[in-house]
Amino acid sequence: MMDNFISQAELDSLLRKNGELNGKEETLMMPEDLDILSEVGNVTLSAASDALSKFLKQKVTISAPTVEALTFEAMAARFATPMAVAAMQIKGDVIGDTLIALEPEAAAAIASIVSGGDPVGDWAASEALAGLSTATLAALTEGVNYTAGYLFEALSEMTGLTVEPFTAETSIWEGDAGKRLAKHFMEKPVCVMTATIGINGQALGALWHLYAGAHAEAIVAGLHKKYNPEASEEDLSTNAVPVPERLPMVEEKPQPAVAPTKTSAAPFTASQATSAPLPEVEVQKPMFAPIKESSKAPQQKNLDLIMDVPLELSVVLGKTKKTIKDVLSLGTGSVVELNKLADEPLEIHVNGKLVAQGEVVVIGENFGIRITQILSREQRVDSLK
């Protein structure tokens, strides 16, 4: 009997061919799945912006993405202008390629920061991309590798899938987008997340994150499996309640909840239920006791719940900026000058936030820090500017 059934893949293929014969455009993904992928993009691109901010030491923002499922030809047509494209392989539960593309202005600004220059240049977009050297493209690749680690870690935590970036390579795409895309996506449908990237409050251009259609479907399926594991197809098919083909045409009318009297010898019938008057019920408003205000605030009890949460405390001795050339020239015995004077207090950070200042002390054979000042809220806000 099982030989008479067709698989879901064969059914999709038949529906696809039927749609082509009828001249209808195929729906690549359901709107509900695209909404789910938008939430995934919010989480993953937010993690990417935090990682890129750390890498560039500049404030990087990435807007909430819009998600589309496009045909291969429609996606290739979007590469009409030059784009800086980082191609990387992913492995784990999802295997294949994924692409991150940047418009010229954004790519040129990031390249300028990596090279130690002004984050916002005045070049034309085409000139900016044409001037990117091999070393700068390699530096962009390093930034993509760093950012991808955070992006796919957030994706794995959200979906329960193991997704790890393997390699990345950045190049400039100027024409032949169809041939270039074909090297990375064997599946024709392509899912693209489109967002706007900005640095230090200035929007620089679009950022695209491209998945193969099969990868996007695997991400949606992973979310369903993680957050609704009991609603699998097997459960729905095996635990379904049988429904009779034909229901009896009997109109059941409500019967009053009245106990039969002792003088009644005959059974209570449906006709008597319809003719007997319903008893009157007295309706009153509910009365509640007044709510007493508790004088004891639960703040201490709430604080007790988080007392065992570990926090990372770090002391910043000083910072400096160096170009790639300066970093490569460092060797054993090299001295790096920091931006701190000898008598200036050191910064004490808790989970990356500046909270206090102090001075170095020696405790036995270890270094320590003596807190000399706890920063006020206004001072902490000023330190973030």
PDB file of C-alpha atoms in Angstrom, residues 22-136:
ATOM      1  CA  ASN A  22      -0.789  27.467 -16.106  1.00  0.00           C
ATOM      2  CA  GLY A  23       1.497  30.469 -16.446  1.00  0.00           C
ATOM      3  CA  LYS A  24       1.542  31.196 -12.721  1.00  0.00           C
ATOM      4  CA  GLU A  25       4.602  32.352 -10.832  1.00  0.00           C
ATOM      5  CA  GLU A  26       5.790  29.850  -8.256  1.00  0.00           C
ATOM      6  CA  THR A  27       5.672  30.870  -4.584  1.00  0.00           C
ATOM      7  CA  LEU A  28       9.186  30.159  -3.354  1.00  0.00           C
ATOM      8  CA  MET A  29       8.466  30.486   0.380  1.00  0.00           C
ATOM      9  CA  MET A  30       5.380  31.034   2.504  1.00  0.00           C
ATOM     10  CA  PRO A  31       4.904  34.523   4.016  1.00  0.00           C
ATOM     11  CA  GLU A  32       4.919  32.959   7.496  1.00  0.00           C
ATOM     12  CA  ASP A  33       8.367  31.473   6.847  1.00  0.00           C
ATOM     13  CA  LEU A  34       9.666  34.837   5.602  1.00  0.00           C
ATOM     14  CA  ASP A  35       8.418  36.461   8.842  1.00  0.00           C
ATOM     15  CA  ILE A  36      10.302  33.826  10.853  1.00  0.00           C
ATOM     16  CA  LEU A  37      13.461  34.474   8.844  1.00  0.00           C
ATOM     17  CA  SER A  38      13.079  38.221   9.508  1.00  0.00           C
ATOM     18  CA  GLU A  39      13.246  37.508  13.249  1.00  0.00           C
ATOM     19  CA  VAL A  40      16.298  35.327  12.643  1.00  0.00           C
ATOM     20  CA  GLY A  41      17.905  38.179  10.709  1.00  0.00           C
ATOM     21  CA  ASN A  42      17.208  40.613  13.562  1.00  0.00           C
ATOM     22  CA  VAL A  43      19.148  38.404  15.956  1.00  0.00           C
ATOM     23  CA  THR A  44      22.027  37.383  13.688  1.00  0.00           C
ATOM     24  CA  LEU A  45      22.680  40.812  12.156  1.00  0.00           C
ATOM     25  CA  SER A  46      22.526  42.421  15.606  1.00  0.00           C
ATOM     26  CA  ALA A  47      25.273  40.021  16.710  1.00  0.00           C
ATOM     27  CA  ALA A  48      27.191  40.877  13.530  1.00  0.00           C
ATOM     28  CA  SER A  49      27.008  44.632  14.220  1.00  0.00           C
ATOM     29  CA  ASP A  50      28.340  44.119  17.770  1.00  0.00           C
ATOM     30  CA  ALA A  51      31.203  41.979  16.484  1.00  0.00           C
ATOM     31  CA  LEU A  52      32.089  44.447  13.703  1.00  0.00           C
ATOM     32  CA  SER A  53      32.052  47.306  16.229  1.00  0.00           C
ATOM     33  CA  LYS A  54      34.620  45.456  18.322  1.00  0.00           C
ATOM     34  CA  PHE A  55      36.757  44.629  15.292  1.00  0.00           C
ATOM     35  CA  LEU A  56      36.780  48.155  13.831  1.00  0.00           C
ATOM     36  CA  LYS A  57      36.644  49.994  17.199  1.00  0.00           C
ATOM     37  CA  GLN A  58      33.892  52.122  15.655  1.00  0.00           C
ATOM     38  CA  LYS A  59      30.134  52.199  16.287  1.00  0.00           C
ATOM     39  CA  VAL A  60      28.604  49.971  13.605  1.00  0.00           C
ATOM     40  CA  THR A  61      24.830  49.700  13.201  1.00  0.00           C
ATOM     41  CA  ILE A  62      22.856  47.298  11.001  1.00  0.00           C
ATOM     42  CA  SER A  63      19.143  47.933  10.526  1.00  0.00           C
ATOM     43  CA  ALA A  64      16.365  45.350  10.835  1.00  0.00           C
ATOM     44  CA  PRO A  65      16.403  43.309   7.627  1.00  0.00           C
ATOM     45  CA  THR A  66      13.757  42.638   5.037  1.00  0.00           C
ATOM     46  CA  VAL A  67      13.684  39.051   3.753  1.00  0.00           C
ATOM     47  CA  GLU A  68      12.811  37.914   0.241  1.00  0.00           C
ATOM     48  CA  ALA A  69      12.855  34.592  -1.572  1.00  0.00           C
ATOM     49  CA  LEU A  70      13.983  35.264  -5.155  1.00  0.00           C
ATOM     50  CA  THR A  71      14.570  33.222  -8.248  1.00  0.00           C
ATOM     51  CA  PHE A  72      18.158  32.721  -9.320  1.00  0.00           C
ATOM     52  CA  GLU A  73      17.755  35.147 -12.228  1.00  0.00           C
ATOM     53  CA  ALA A  74      16.153  37.861 -10.061  1.00  0.00           C
ATOM     54  CA  MET A  75      18.994  37.645  -7.549  1.00  0.00           C
ATOM     55  CA  ALA A  76      21.636  37.819 -10.293  1.00  0.00           C
ATOM     56  CA  ALA A  77      19.972  40.968 -11.676  1.00  0.00           C
ATOM     57  CA  ARG A  78      20.538  42.751  -8.343  1.00  0.00           C
ATOM     58  CA  PHE A  79      24.315  42.660  -8.904  1.00  0.00           C
ATOM     59  CA  ALA A  80      24.063  45.254 -11.684  1.00  0.00           C
ATOM     60  CA  THR A  81      26.385  47.575  -9.699  1.00  0.00           C
ATOM     61  CA  PRO A  82      29.782  46.582  -8.250  1.00  0.00           C
ATOM     62  CA  MET A  83      29.628  44.847  -4.884  1.00  0.00           C
ATOM     63  CA  ALA A  84      32.229  43.645  -2.387  1.00  0.00           C
ATOM     64  CA  VAL A  85      31.225  40.023  -1.781  1.00  0.00           C
ATOM     65  CA  ALA A  86      32.541  37.733   0.957  1.00  0.00           C
ATOM     66  CA  ALA A  87      31.888  34.077   0.108  1.00  0.00           C
ATOM     67  CA  MET A  88      32.155  31.558   2.919  1.00  0.00           C
ATOM     68  CA  GLN A  89      31.467  27.894   3.435  1.00  0.00           C
ATOM     69  CA  ILE A  90      29.335  26.664   6.317  1.00  0.00           C
ATOM     70  CA  LYS A  91      29.302  23.216   7.831  1.00  0.00           C
ATOM     71  CA  GLY A  92      27.425  21.314  10.516  1.00  0.00           C
ATOM     72  CA  ASP A  93      23.681  20.725  10.224  1.00  0.00           C
ATOM     73  CA  VAL A  94      23.624  23.110   7.228  1.00  0.00           C
ATOM     74  CA  ILE A  95      26.318  22.506   4.597  1.00  0.00           C
ATOM     75  CA  GLY A  96      27.069  24.723   1.606  1.00  0.00           C
ATOM     76  CA  ASP A  97      27.887  28.349   0.811  1.00  0.00           C
ATOM     77  CA  THR A  98      26.558  31.686   2.024  1.00  0.00           C
ATOM     78  CA  LEU A  99      27.408  35.192   0.789  1.00  0.00           C
ATOM     79  CA  ILE A 100      27.655  38.590   2.492  1.00  0.00           C
ATOM     80  CA  ALA A 101      27.647  41.494   0.015  1.00  0.00           C
ATOM     81  CA  LEU A 102      28.332  45.180   0.698  1.00  0.00           C
ATOM     82  CA  GLU A 103      27.612  48.192  -1.474  1.00  0.00           C
ATOM     83  CA  PRO A 104      30.705  50.180  -2.554  1.00  0.00           C
ATOM     84  CA  GLU A 105      30.406  52.987   0.016  1.00  0.00           C
ATOM     85  CA  ALA A 106      30.152  50.597   2.966  1.00  0.00           C
ATOM     86  CA  ALA A 107      32.970  48.367   1.707  1.00  0.00           C
ATOM     87  CA  ALA A 108      35.244  51.367   1.058  1.00  0.00           C
ATOM     88  CA  ALA A 109      34.577  52.833   4.523  1.00  0.00           C
ATOM     89  CA  ILE A 110      35.384  49.540   6.264  1.00  0.00           C
ATOM     90  CA  ALA A 111      38.499  49.161   4.132  1.00  0.00           C
ATOM     91  CA  SER A 112      39.574  52.685   5.118  1.00  0.00           C
ATOM     92  CA  ILE A 113      39.199  51.900   8.835  1.00  0.00           C
ATOM     93  CA  VAL A 114      41.120  48.644   8.481  1.00  0.00           C
ATOM     94  CA  SER A 115      43.906  50.565   6.739  1.00  0.00           C
ATOM     95  CA  GLY A 116      44.015  53.161   9.532  1.00  0.00           C
ATOM     96  CA  GLY A 117      42.316  55.972   7.619  1.00  0.00           C
ATOM     97  CA  ASP A 118      39.141  58.043   7.798  1.00  0.00           C
ATOM     98  CA  PRO A 119      36.038  55.836   8.193  1.00  0.00           C
ATOM     99  CA  VAL A 120      34.040  58.076   5.832  1.00  0.00           C
ATOM    100  CA  GLY A 121      35.915  58.953   2.652  1.00  0.00           C
ATOM    101  CA  ASP A 122      34.954  61.325  -0.154  1.00  0.00           C
ATOM    102  CA  TRP A 123      35.734  58.962  -3.031  1.00  0.00           C
ATOM    103  CA  ALA A 124      33.235  57.892  -5.644  1.00  0.00           C
ATOM    104  CA  ALA A 125      31.953  54.391  -5.038  1.00  0.00           C
ATOM    105  CA  SER A 126      33.521  52.854  -8.151  1.00  0.00           C
ATOM    106  CA  GLU A 127      36.873  54.528  -7.477  1.00  0.00           C
ATOM    107  CA  ALA A 128      36.787  53.324  -3.868  1.00  0.00           C
ATOM    108  CA  LEU A 129      36.293  49.706  -4.879  1.00  0.00           C
ATOM    109  CA  ALA A 130      38.774  49.927  -7.735  1.00  0.00           C
ATOM    110  CA  GLY A 131      41.423  51.176  -5.300  1.00  0.00           C
ATOM    111  CA  LEU A 132      41.123  48.277  -2.868  1.00  0.00           C
ATOM    112  CA  SER A 133      44.414  46.438  -2.797  1.00  0.00           C
ATOM    113  CA  THR A 134      44.945  42.733  -2.270  1.00  0.00           C
ATOM    114  CA  ALA A 135      46.111  43.414   1.290  1.00  0.00           C
ATOM    115  CA  THR A 136      42.963  45.440   2.037  1.00  0.00           C
TER     116      THR A 136
END
